[in-house]
Amino acid sequence: MRIDVITIFPEYLQPLRAALLGKAVERGLINLGVHDLRDWTHDVHRAVDDAPYGGGPGMVMKPQVWGEALDAVAPQAEGDEPGTKPRPRLVVPTPAGRPFTQRCAQEYAAEEHLIFACGRYEGIDQRVIDDAARRMPVDEVSVGDYVLVGGEAAVLVIVEAFARLLPGVLGNPTSAAQDSFSTALDGLLEGPSYTRPEVWRDLSVPEVLLSGNHALVDRWRRDQALVRTFHRRPDLVDRLPEDALDERDRAL
Ligand SMILES: N#Cc1c(-c2ccc3ccn(Cc4ccccn4)c3c2)n[nH]c1N
């Protein structure tokens, strides 16, 4: 998979070259390019923003610079035979975007080329998104109901969420299958985890986990997931499939 990130703070994306993701890049599972948006400015001040039309606080990122950057990163070479190059998907983090969810992460993990546009200030001139949408799929997504200073932190979250789903990135590929929000858990939160010692600061591991009875352990873990989700994310319990409602009622 190819990932391109365009930003005015390239150093902010260094974590993508560290730890598990860094190993995936080193091993060639991910082909990562981080680009400084200012490389496409032509003025002495390397300006990337301007005052908003219609007034209002803050500044808006200029369309010309973004247009040239995206043209360079996602070239629409004339005469390209359709299907010869994977068409990139442009992802634009914004507080006004659709929620980024595990389902989005699964979709992005199946893409061949993702381009991330990291805005700053009050965001990017809308015409940049509209123009890009004329030649590639564009997603405006939000990583949560709060406002960050720019898109870079959101890109780190999004890339980590889908890259861990790529074959070969996680040491144990089965662990992602049992994650919170996974299909295996019917979208529920996962329950509590424990490891040695059996007693720590007079707190004991639940007896069932020491029983060796896998059926009982599975049932306990499912009940814990239902109870935890009911208390922390009741909206997820409401989405349970029909065939999981009986056990929901039993557990709750
Ligand atoms: N994803 C996501 C985001 C963001 C986000 C993403 C990109 C930018 C580019 C600029 N800003 C600051 C800003 C301030 C005021 C109004 C608009 N934008 C961003 C914020 N905030 N919260 C999320 N869940």
PDB file of C-alpha atoms and ligand atoms in Angstrom:
ATOM      1  CA  MET A   1       0.000   0.000   0.000  1.00  0.00           C
ATOM      2  CA  ARG A   2       1.114   3.534  -0.874  1.00  0.00           C
ATOM      3  CA  ILE A   3       0.437   6.349   1.619  1.00  0.00           C
ATOM      4  CA  ASP A   4       1.127  10.012   0.826  1.00  0.00           C
ATOM      5  CA  VAL A   5       0.702  12.741   3.447  1.00  0.00           C
ATOM      6  CA  ILE A   6       0.735  16.442   2.554  1.00  0.00           C
ATOM      7  CA  THR A   7       1.339  18.826   5.480  1.00  0.00           C
ATOM      8  CA  ILE A   8       3.077  22.054   6.510  1.00  0.00           C
ATOM      9  CA  PHE A   9       4.558  20.157   9.465  1.00  0.00           C
ATOM     10  CA  PRO A  10       6.265  17.051   7.987  1.00  0.00           C
ATOM     11  CA  GLU A  11       8.055  16.406  11.279  1.00  0.00           C
ATOM     12  CA  TYR A  12       4.650  15.799  12.898  1.00  0.00           C
ATOM     13  CA  LEU A  13       4.368  12.573  10.875  1.00  0.00           C
ATOM     14  CA  GLN A  14       7.671  11.105  12.117  1.00  0.00           C
ATOM     15  CA  PRO A  15       5.771   8.662  14.419  1.00  0.00           C
ATOM     16  CA  LEU A  16       4.700   6.830  11.239  1.00  0.00           C
ATOM     17  CA  ARG A  17       8.332   5.767  10.901  1.00  0.00           C
ATOM     18  CA  ALA A  18       8.562   4.496  14.501  1.00  0.00           C
ATOM     19  CA  ALA A  19       7.607   1.249  16.264  1.00  0.00           C
ATOM     20  CA  LEU A  20       5.240  -1.202  14.539  1.00  0.00           C
ATOM     21  CA  LEU A  21       4.333   1.158  11.693  1.00  0.00           C
ATOM     22  CA  GLY A  22       7.982   2.000  11.159  1.00  0.00           C
ATOM     23  CA  LYS A  23       8.766  -1.696  10.856  1.00  0.00           C
ATOM     24  CA  ALA A  24       5.982  -2.069   8.262  1.00  0.00           C
ATOM     25  CA  VAL A  25       7.501   0.808   6.271  1.00  0.00           C
ATOM     26  CA  GLU A  26      11.010  -0.675   6.556  1.00  0.00           C
ATOM     27  CA  ARG A  27       9.700  -4.061   5.370  1.00  0.00           C
ATOM     28  CA  GLY A  28       7.954  -2.466   2.397  1.00  0.00           C
ATOM     29  CA  LEU A  29       4.430  -3.388   3.568  1.00  0.00           C
ATOM     30  CA  ILE A  30       3.725   0.358   3.487  1.00  0.00           C
ATOM     31  CA  ASN A  31       5.288   2.753   0.965  1.00  0.00           C
ATOM     32  CA  LEU A  32       5.183   6.126   2.791  1.00  0.00           C
ATOM     33  CA  GLY A  33       5.704   9.595   1.338  1.00  0.00           C
ATOM     34  CA  VAL A  34       5.460  12.755   3.509  1.00  0.00           C
ATOM     35  CA  HIS A  35       5.392  16.031   1.572  1.00  0.00           C
ATOM     36  CA  ASP A  36       5.818  19.656   2.701  1.00  0.00           C
ATOM     37  CA  LEU A  37       2.932  21.667   1.247  1.00  0.00           C
ATOM     38  CA  ARG A  38       5.180  24.738   1.103  1.00  0.00           C
ATOM     39  CA  ASP A  39       7.226  23.016  -1.629  1.00  0.00           C
ATOM     40  CA  TRP A  40       4.393  24.077  -3.973  1.00  0.00           C
ATOM     41  CA  THR A  41       4.440  27.764  -3.024  1.00  0.00           C
ATOM     42  CA  HIS A  42       6.054  30.307  -5.338  1.00  0.00           C
ATOM     43  CA  ASP A  43       6.281  33.444  -3.222  1.00  0.00           C
ATOM     44  CA  VAL A  44       9.114  34.554  -0.996  1.00  0.00           C
ATOM     45  CA  HIS A  45       6.960  34.077   2.107  1.00  0.00           C
ATOM     46  CA  ARG A  46       5.886  30.571   1.032  1.00  0.00           C
ATOM     47  CA  ALA A  47       2.318  31.562   1.986  1.00  0.00           C
ATOM     48  CA  VAL A  48      -0.276  28.774   2.292  1.00  0.00           C
ATOM     49  CA  ASP A  49      -3.178  30.699   3.859  1.00  0.00           C
ATOM     50  CA  ASP A  50      -5.298  33.780   3.320  1.00  0.00           C
ATOM     51  CA  ALA A  51      -8.249  35.626   4.904  1.00  0.00           C
ATOM     52  CA  PRO A  52     -11.677  33.920   4.577  1.00  0.00           C
ATOM     53  CA  TYR A  53     -14.217  35.262   2.059  1.00  0.00           C
ATOM     54  CA  GLY A  54     -17.292  36.476   3.939  1.00  0.00           C
ATOM     55  CA  GLY A  55     -15.160  37.465   6.945  1.00  0.00           C
ATOM     56  CA  GLY A  56     -14.843  35.545  10.196  1.00  0.00           C
ATOM     57  CA  PRO A  57     -11.962  34.506  12.452  1.00  0.00           C
ATOM     58  CA  GLY A  58      -8.742  32.860  11.391  1.00  0.00           C
ATOM     59  CA  MET A  59      -7.329  32.009   7.973  1.00  0.00           C
ATOM     60  CA  VAL A  60      -8.159  29.504   5.225  1.00  0.00           C
ATOM     61  CA  MET A  61      -5.626  27.425   3.271  1.00  0.00           C
ATOM     62  CA  LYS A  62      -5.166  28.632  -0.317  1.00  0.00           C
ATOM     63  CA  PRO A  63      -6.545  26.448  -3.141  1.00  0.00           C
ATOM     64  CA  GLN A  64      -3.717  27.105  -5.608  1.00  0.00           C
ATOM     65  CA  VAL A  65      -0.996  25.557  -3.411  1.00  0.00           C
ATOM     66  CA  TRP A  66      -3.114  22.545  -2.531  1.00  0.00           C
ATOM     67  CA  GLY A  67      -4.122  22.075  -6.158  1.00  0.00           C
ATOM     68  CA  GLU A  68      -0.514  21.908  -7.320  1.00  0.00           C
ATOM     69  CA  ALA A  69       0.452  19.590  -4.446  1.00  0.00           C
ATOM     70  CA  LEU A  70      -2.350  17.139  -5.197  1.00  0.00           C
ATOM     71  CA  ASP A  71      -1.602  17.278  -8.931  1.00  0.00           C
ATOM     72  CA  ALA A  72       1.974  16.286  -8.130  1.00  0.00           C
ATOM     73  CA  VAL A  73       1.138  13.538  -5.627  1.00  0.00           C
ATOM     74  CA  ALA A  74      -1.781  12.103  -7.621  1.00  0.00           C
ATOM     75  CA  PRO A  75      -0.749  12.822 -11.201  1.00  0.00           C
ATOM     76  CA  GLN A  76      -3.497  12.283 -13.747  1.00  0.00           C
ATOM     77  CA  ALA A  77      -1.068  11.459 -16.509  1.00  0.00           C
ATOM     78  CA  GLU A  78      -2.615  12.190 -19.922  1.00  0.00           C
ATOM     79  CA  GLY A  79      -3.328   9.048 -21.866  1.00  0.00           C
ATOM     80  CA  ASP A  80      -3.043   6.801 -18.838  1.00  0.00           C
ATOM     81  CA  GLU A  81      -4.757   3.563 -19.743  1.00  0.00           C
ATOM     82  CA  PRO A  82      -7.650   3.170 -17.248  1.00  0.00           C
ATOM     83  CA  GLY A  83      -6.656   0.750 -14.474  1.00  0.00           C
ATOM     84  CA  THR A  84      -2.918   0.925 -15.171  1.00  0.00           C
ATOM     85  CA  LYS A  85      -2.272   2.857 -11.940  1.00  0.00           C
ATOM     86  CA  PRO A  86      -4.298   2.419  -8.746  1.00  0.00           C
ATOM     87  CA  ARG A  87      -6.620   5.393  -8.397  1.00  0.00           C
ATOM     88  CA  PRO A  88      -5.844   7.063  -5.056  1.00  0.00           C
ATOM     89  CA  ARG A  89      -8.459   7.892  -2.416  1.00  0.00           C
ATOM     90  CA  LEU A  90      -8.040  11.350  -0.877  1.00  0.00           C
ATOM     91  CA  VAL A  91      -8.724  11.529   2.864  1.00  0.00           C
ATOM     92  CA  VAL A  92      -9.214  14.970   4.385  1.00  0.00           C
ATOM     93  CA  PRO A  93      -9.493  15.051   8.196  1.00  0.00           C
ATOM     94  CA  THR A  94     -11.847  17.797   9.406  1.00  0.00           C
ATOM     95  CA  PRO A  95     -14.013  18.360  12.495  1.00  0.00           C
ATOM     96  CA  ALA A  96     -16.908  18.677  10.036  1.00  0.00           C
ATOM     97  CA  GLY A  97     -16.279  15.218   8.549  1.00  0.00           C
ATOM     98  CA  ARG A  98     -18.156  11.922   8.729  1.00  0.00           C
ATOM     99  CA  PRO A  99     -17.116   9.875  11.795  1.00  0.00           C
ATOM    100  CA  PHE A 100     -14.009   7.762  11.204  1.00  0.00           C
ATOM    101  CA  THR A 101     -14.920   4.280  12.480  1.00  0.00           C
ATOM    102  CA  GLN A 102     -13.488   0.765  12.513  1.00  0.00           C
ATOM    103  CA  ARG A 103     -15.496   0.117   9.372  1.00  0.00           C
ATOM    104  CA  CYS A 104     -13.636   3.015   7.669  1.00  0.00           C
ATOM    105  CA  ALA A 105     -10.355   1.517   8.883  1.00  0.00           C
ATOM    106  CA  GLN A 106     -11.296  -1.801   7.277  1.00  0.00           C
ATOM    107  CA  GLU A 107     -12.175  -0.033   4.007  1.00  0.00           C
ATOM    108  CA  TYR A 108      -8.926   1.958   3.981  1.00  0.00           C
ATOM    109  CA  ALA A 109      -6.903  -1.212   4.642  1.00  0.00           C
ATOM    110  CA  ALA A 110      -8.204  -2.503   1.300  1.00  0.00           C
ATOM    111  CA  GLU A 111      -7.069   0.580  -0.663  1.00  0.00           C
ATOM    112  CA  GLU A 112      -3.894   0.540  -2.782  1.00  0.00           C
ATOM    113  CA  HIS A 113      -3.124   4.268  -2.530  1.00  0.00           C
ATOM    114  CA  LEU A 114      -4.283   6.760   0.102  1.00  0.00           C
ATOM    115  CA  ILE A 115      -3.451  10.466   0.090  1.00  0.00           C
ATOM    116  CA  PHE A 116      -3.954  12.460   3.312  1.00  0.00           C
ATOM    117  CA  ALA A 117      -4.415  16.238   3.183  1.00  0.00           C
ATOM    118  CA  CYS A 118      -3.523  17.785   6.550  1.00  0.00           C
ATOM    119  CA  GLY A 119      -5.221  21.129   6.959  1.00  0.00           C
ATOM    120  CA  ARG A 120      -4.312  23.832   9.446  1.00  0.00           C
ATOM    121  CA  TYR A 121      -5.779  27.232  10.426  1.00  0.00           C
ATOM    122  CA  GLU A 122      -9.585  27.064   9.875  1.00  0.00           C
ATOM    123  CA  GLY A 123      -9.242  24.420   7.189  1.00  0.00           C
ATOM    124  CA  ILE A 124      -8.731  24.078   3.424  1.00  0.00           C
ATOM    125  CA  ASP A 125     -10.620  26.040   0.711  1.00  0.00           C
ATOM    126  CA  GLN A 126     -13.564  23.762  -0.172  1.00  0.00           C
ATOM    127  CA  ARG A 127     -12.788  24.011  -3.885  1.00  0.00           C
ATOM    128  CA  VAL A 128      -9.672  21.863  -3.315  1.00  0.00           C
ATOM    129  CA  ILE A 129     -11.910  18.981  -2.199  1.00  0.00           C
ATOM    130  CA  ASP A 130     -14.446  19.672  -4.963  1.00  0.00           C
ATOM    131  CA  ASP A 131     -11.730  19.744  -7.633  1.00  0.00           C
ATOM    132  CA  ALA A 132     -10.079  16.550  -6.377  1.00  0.00           C
ATOM    133  CA  ALA A 133     -13.466  14.798  -6.292  1.00  0.00           C
ATOM    134  CA  ARG A 134     -13.610  15.263 -10.065  1.00  0.00           C
ATOM    135  CA  ARG A 135     -10.822  12.675 -10.466  1.00  0.00           C
ATOM    136  CA  MET A 136     -10.680  10.512  -7.322  1.00  0.00           C
ATOM    137  CA  PRO A 137     -12.848   9.450  -4.352  1.00  0.00           C
ATOM    138  CA  VAL A 138     -12.604  11.966  -1.497  1.00  0.00           C
ATOM    139  CA  ASP A 139     -13.522  11.348   2.167  1.00  0.00           C
ATOM    140  CA  GLU A 140     -13.868  14.193   4.646  1.00  0.00           C
ATOM    141  CA  VAL A 141     -13.620  12.378   8.003  1.00  0.00           C
ATOM    142  CA  SER A 142     -13.530  13.290  11.694  1.00  0.00           C
ATOM    143  CA  VAL A 143     -11.718  11.310  14.407  1.00  0.00           C
ATOM    144  CA  GLY A 144     -13.952  12.629  17.181  1.00  0.00           C
ATOM    145  CA  ASP A 145     -16.348  15.271  18.439  1.00  0.00           C
ATOM    146  CA  TYR A 146     -13.742  17.811  19.542  1.00  0.00           C
ATOM    147  CA  VAL A 147     -11.588  20.313  17.626  1.00  0.00           C
ATOM    148  CA  LEU A 148      -7.865  19.795  17.069  1.00  0.00           C
ATOM    149  CA  VAL A 149      -5.384  22.419  15.818  1.00  0.00           C
ATOM    150  CA  GLY A 150      -4.785  20.615  12.523  1.00  0.00           C
ATOM    151  CA  GLY A 151      -5.144  17.384  10.607  1.00  0.00           C
ATOM    152  CA  GLU A 152      -1.774  15.775  11.409  1.00  0.00           C
ATOM    153  CA  ALA A 153      -2.786  14.153  14.725  1.00  0.00           C
ATOM    154  CA  ALA A 154      -5.921  12.799  13.031  1.00  0.00           C
ATOM    155  CA  VAL A 155      -3.807  11.262  10.247  1.00  0.00           C
ATOM    156  CA  LEU A 156      -1.651   9.488  12.844  1.00  0.00           C
ATOM    157  CA  VAL A 157      -4.826   8.027  14.375  1.00  0.00           C
ATOM    158  CA  ILE A 158      -6.334   7.013  11.036  1.00  0.00           C
ATOM    159  CA  VAL A 159      -3.144   5.441   9.654  1.00  0.00           C
ATOM    160  CA  GLU A 160      -2.547   3.466  12.871  1.00  0.00           C
ATOM    161  CA  ALA A 161      -6.156   2.230  12.861  1.00  0.00           C
ATOM    162  CA  PHE A 162      -6.057   0.791   9.331  1.00  0.00           C
ATOM    163  CA  ALA A 163      -2.360  -0.120   9.028  1.00  0.00           C
ATOM    164  CA  ARG A 164      -2.670  -2.597  11.926  1.00  0.00           C
ATOM    165  CA  LEU A 165      -5.228  -4.456   9.808  1.00  0.00           C
ATOM    166  CA  LEU A 166      -2.787  -4.961   6.924  1.00  0.00           C
ATOM    167  CA  PRO A 167      -1.449  -8.520   6.569  1.00  0.00           C
ATOM    168  CA  GLY A 168       1.952  -8.874   8.233  1.00  0.00           C
ATOM    169  CA  VAL A 169       1.824  -5.664  10.294  1.00  0.00           C
ATOM    170  CA  LEU A 170       0.595  -7.115  13.594  1.00  0.00           C
ATOM    171  CA  GLY A 171       2.724  -9.888  15.111  1.00  0.00           C
ATOM    172  CA  ASN A 172      -0.409 -11.870  15.950  1.00  0.00           C
ATOM    173  CA  PRO A 173      -2.930 -11.428  13.100  1.00  0.00           C
ATOM    174  CA  THR A 174      -5.760 -13.019  15.058  1.00  0.00           C
ATOM    175  CA  SER A 175      -5.746 -10.322  17.772  1.00  0.00           C
ATOM    176  CA  ALA A 176      -7.402  -7.733  15.509  1.00  0.00           C
ATOM    177  CA  ALA A 177     -10.269 -10.146  14.881  1.00  0.00           C
ATOM    178  CA  GLN A 178     -11.340  -9.984  18.556  1.00  0.00           C
ATOM    179  CA  ASP A 179     -10.958  -6.197  18.931  1.00  0.00           C
ATOM    180  CA  SER A 180     -13.570  -3.817  20.221  1.00  0.00           C
ATOM    181  CA  PHE A 181     -15.981  -2.920  17.407  1.00  0.00           C
ATOM    182  CA  SER A 182     -15.035  -6.098  15.475  1.00  0.00           C
ATOM    183  CA  THR A 183     -17.588  -8.278  13.721  1.00  0.00           C
ATOM    184  CA  ALA A 184     -16.592 -11.166  16.001  1.00  0.00           C
ATOM    185  CA  LEU A 185     -17.757  -9.070  18.990  1.00  0.00           C
ATOM    186  CA  ASP A 186     -20.893  -7.827  17.176  1.00  0.00           C
ATOM    187  CA  GLY A 187     -19.414  -4.321  17.409  1.00  0.00           C
ATOM    188  CA  LEU A 188     -19.225  -4.404  21.229  1.00  0.00           C
ATOM    189  CA  LEU A 189     -16.371  -3.147  23.437  1.00  0.00           C
ATOM    190  CA  GLU A 190     -13.991  -5.852  24.556  1.00  0.00           C
ATOM    191  CA  GLY A 191     -14.027  -6.806  28.236  1.00  0.00           C
ATOM    192  CA  PRO A 192     -11.193  -6.576  30.817  1.00  0.00           C
ATOM    193  CA  SER A 193      -7.851  -8.379  30.411  1.00  0.00           C
ATOM    194  CA  TYR A 194      -5.599  -9.948  33.051  1.00  0.00           C
ATOM    195  CA  THR A 195      -2.123 -11.494  33.250  1.00  0.00           C
ATOM    196  CA  ARG A 196       0.183 -12.835  35.968  1.00  0.00           C
ATOM    197  CA  PRO A 197       0.362 -12.674  38.967  1.00  0.00           C
ATOM    198  CA  GLU A 198      -2.950 -14.219  40.077  1.00  0.00           C
ATOM    199  CA  VAL A 199      -3.107 -11.784  43.038  1.00  0.00           C
ATOM    200  CA  TRP A 200      -1.663  -8.268  42.848  1.00  0.00           C
ATOM    201  CA  ARG A 201      -2.119  -5.720  45.671  1.00  0.00           C
ATOM    202  CA  ASP A 202      -4.823  -8.056  47.082  1.00  0.00           C
ATOM    203  CA  LEU A 203      -6.721  -7.912  43.764  1.00  0.00           C
ATOM    204  CA  SER A 204      -7.373 -11.362  42.265  1.00  0.00           C
ATOM    205  CA  VAL A 205      -7.864 -12.494  38.683  1.00  0.00           C
ATOM    206  CA  PRO A 206     -11.498 -13.657  38.143  1.00  0.00           C
ATOM    207  CA  GLU A 207     -11.641 -17.389  39.024  1.00  0.00           C
ATOM    208  CA  VAL A 208     -13.282 -18.344  35.714  1.00  0.00           C
ATOM    209  CA  LEU A 209     -10.128 -17.300  33.823  1.00  0.00           C
ATOM    210  CA  LEU A 210      -8.112 -19.824  35.862  1.00  0.00           C
ATOM    211  CA  SER A 211     -10.637 -22.652  35.303  1.00  0.00           C
ATOM    212  CA  GLY A 212      -9.331 -23.939  31.975  1.00  0.00           C
ATOM    213  CA  ASN A 213     -12.981 -24.263  30.904  1.00  0.00           C
ATOM    214  CA  HIS A 214     -12.901 -22.472  27.529  1.00  0.00           C
ATOM    215  CA  ALA A 215     -16.677 -22.480  27.116  1.00  0.00           C
ATOM    216  CA  LEU A 216     -17.120 -20.806  30.512  1.00  0.00           C
ATOM    217  CA  VAL A 217     -14.308 -18.326  29.742  1.00  0.00           C
ATOM    218  CA  ASP A 218     -15.888 -17.398  26.391  1.00  0.00           C
ATOM    219  CA  ARG A 219     -19.296 -16.943  28.036  1.00  0.00           C
ATOM    220  CA  TRP A 220     -17.767 -14.778  30.815  1.00  0.00           C
ATOM    221  CA  ARG A 221     -15.869 -12.620  28.312  1.00  0.00           C
ATOM    222  CA  ARG A 222     -19.028 -12.093  26.248  1.00  0.00           C
ATOM    223  CA  ASP A 223     -21.005 -11.096  29.338  1.00  0.00           C
ATOM    224  CA  GLN A 224     -18.227  -8.698  30.374  1.00  0.00           C
ATOM    225  CA  ALA A 225     -18.278  -7.150  26.901  1.00  0.00           C
ATOM    226  CA  LEU A 226     -22.059  -6.673  27.076  1.00  0.00           C
ATOM    227  CA  VAL A 227     -21.989  -5.152  30.571  1.00  0.00           C
ATOM    228  CA  ARG A 228     -19.060  -2.835  29.755  1.00  0.00           C
ATOM    229  CA  THR A 229     -20.650  -1.723  26.499  1.00  0.00           C
ATOM    230  CA  PHE A 230     -24.048  -1.198  28.162  1.00  0.00           C
ATOM    231  CA  HIS A 231     -22.478   1.151  30.721  1.00  0.00           C
ATOM    232  CA  ARG A 232     -19.964   2.948  28.488  1.00  0.00           C
ATOM    233  CA  ARG A 233     -21.489   2.868  24.982  1.00  0.00           C
ATOM    234  CA  PRO A 234     -25.215   2.009  25.214  1.00  0.00           C
ATOM    235  CA  ASP A 235     -25.534   3.149  21.585  1.00  0.00           C
ATOM    236  CA  LEU A 236     -23.513   0.090  20.548  1.00  0.00           C
ATOM    237  CA  VAL A 237     -25.759  -2.283  22.497  1.00  0.00           C
ATOM    238  CA  ASP A 238     -28.771  -0.926  20.633  1.00  0.00           C
ATOM    239  CA  ARG A 239     -27.158  -2.025  17.331  1.00  0.00           C
ATOM    240  CA  LEU A 240     -26.761  -5.664  18.383  1.00  0.00           C
ATOM    241  CA  PRO A 241     -27.963  -8.156  15.761  1.00  0.00           C
ATOM    242  CA  GLU A 242     -31.300  -9.886  16.443  1.00  0.00           C
ATOM    243  CA  ASP A 243     -29.676 -13.219  17.368  1.00  0.00           C
ATOM    244  CA  ALA A 244     -27.613 -11.543  20.147  1.00  0.00           C
ATOM    245  CA  LEU A 245     -30.552  -9.949  21.973  1.00  0.00           C
ATOM    246  CA  ASP A 246     -31.362 -12.971  24.179  1.00  0.00           C
ATOM    247  CA  GLU A 247     -27.837 -13.148  25.570  1.00  0.00           C
ATOM    248  CA  ARG A 248     -27.887  -9.371  26.005  1.00  0.00           C
ATOM    249  CA  ASP A 249     -30.998  -9.651  28.159  1.00  0.00           C
ATOM    250  CA  ARG A 250     -29.488 -12.550  30.114  1.00  0.00           C
ATOM    251  CA  ALA A 251     -26.182 -10.714  30.739  1.00  0.00           C
ATOM    252  CA  LEU A 252     -27.769  -7.383  31.616  1.00  0.00           C
TER     253      LEU A 252
HETATM  254  N1  LIG B   1     -10.279  14.740  11.835  1.00  0.00           N
HETATM  255  C1  LIG B   1     -10.353  15.682  12.504  1.00  0.00           C
HETATM  256  C2  LIG B   1     -10.534  16.716  13.476  1.00  0.00           C
HETATM  257  C3  LIG B   1     -10.055  18.033  13.558  1.00  0.00           C
HETATM  258  C4  LIG B   1      -9.285  18.835  12.577  1.00  0.00           C
HETATM  259  C5  LIG B   1      -8.819  18.269  11.378  1.00  0.00           C
HETATM  260  C6  LIG B   1      -8.184  19.069  10.434  1.00  0.00           C
HETATM  261  C7  LIG B   1      -7.999  20.430  10.695  1.00  0.00           C
HETATM  262  C8  LIG B   1      -7.462  21.508   9.953  1.00  0.00           C
HETATM  263  C9  LIG B   1      -7.572  22.662  10.729  1.00  0.00           C
HETATM  264  N2  LIG B   1      -8.165  22.323  11.894  1.00  0.00           N
HETATM  265  C10 LIG B   1      -8.460  23.263  12.971  1.00  0.00           C
HETATM  266  C11 LIG B   1      -9.831  23.831  12.848  1.00  0.00           C
HETATM  267  C12 LIG B   1     -10.244  24.711  13.779  1.00  0.00           C
HETATM  268  C13 LIG B   1     -11.520  25.242  13.691  1.00  0.00           C
HETATM  269  C14 LIG B   1     -12.329  24.881  12.660  1.00  0.00           C
HETATM  270  C15 LIG B   1     -11.871  23.973  11.753  1.00  0.00           C
HETATM  271  N3  LIG B   1     -10.604  23.437  11.838  1.00  0.00           N
HETATM  272  C16 LIG B   1      -8.445  20.983  11.910  1.00  0.00           C
HETATM  273  C17 LIG B   1      -9.083  20.190  12.857  1.00  0.00           C
HETATM  274  N4  LIG B   1     -10.500  18.554  14.711  1.00  0.00           N
HETATM  275  N5  LIG B   1     -11.219  17.612  15.358  1.00  0.00           N
HETATM  276  C18 LIG B   1     -11.274  16.498  14.648  1.00  0.00           C
HETATM  277  N6  LIG B   1     -11.957  15.343  15.010  1.00  0.00           N
END
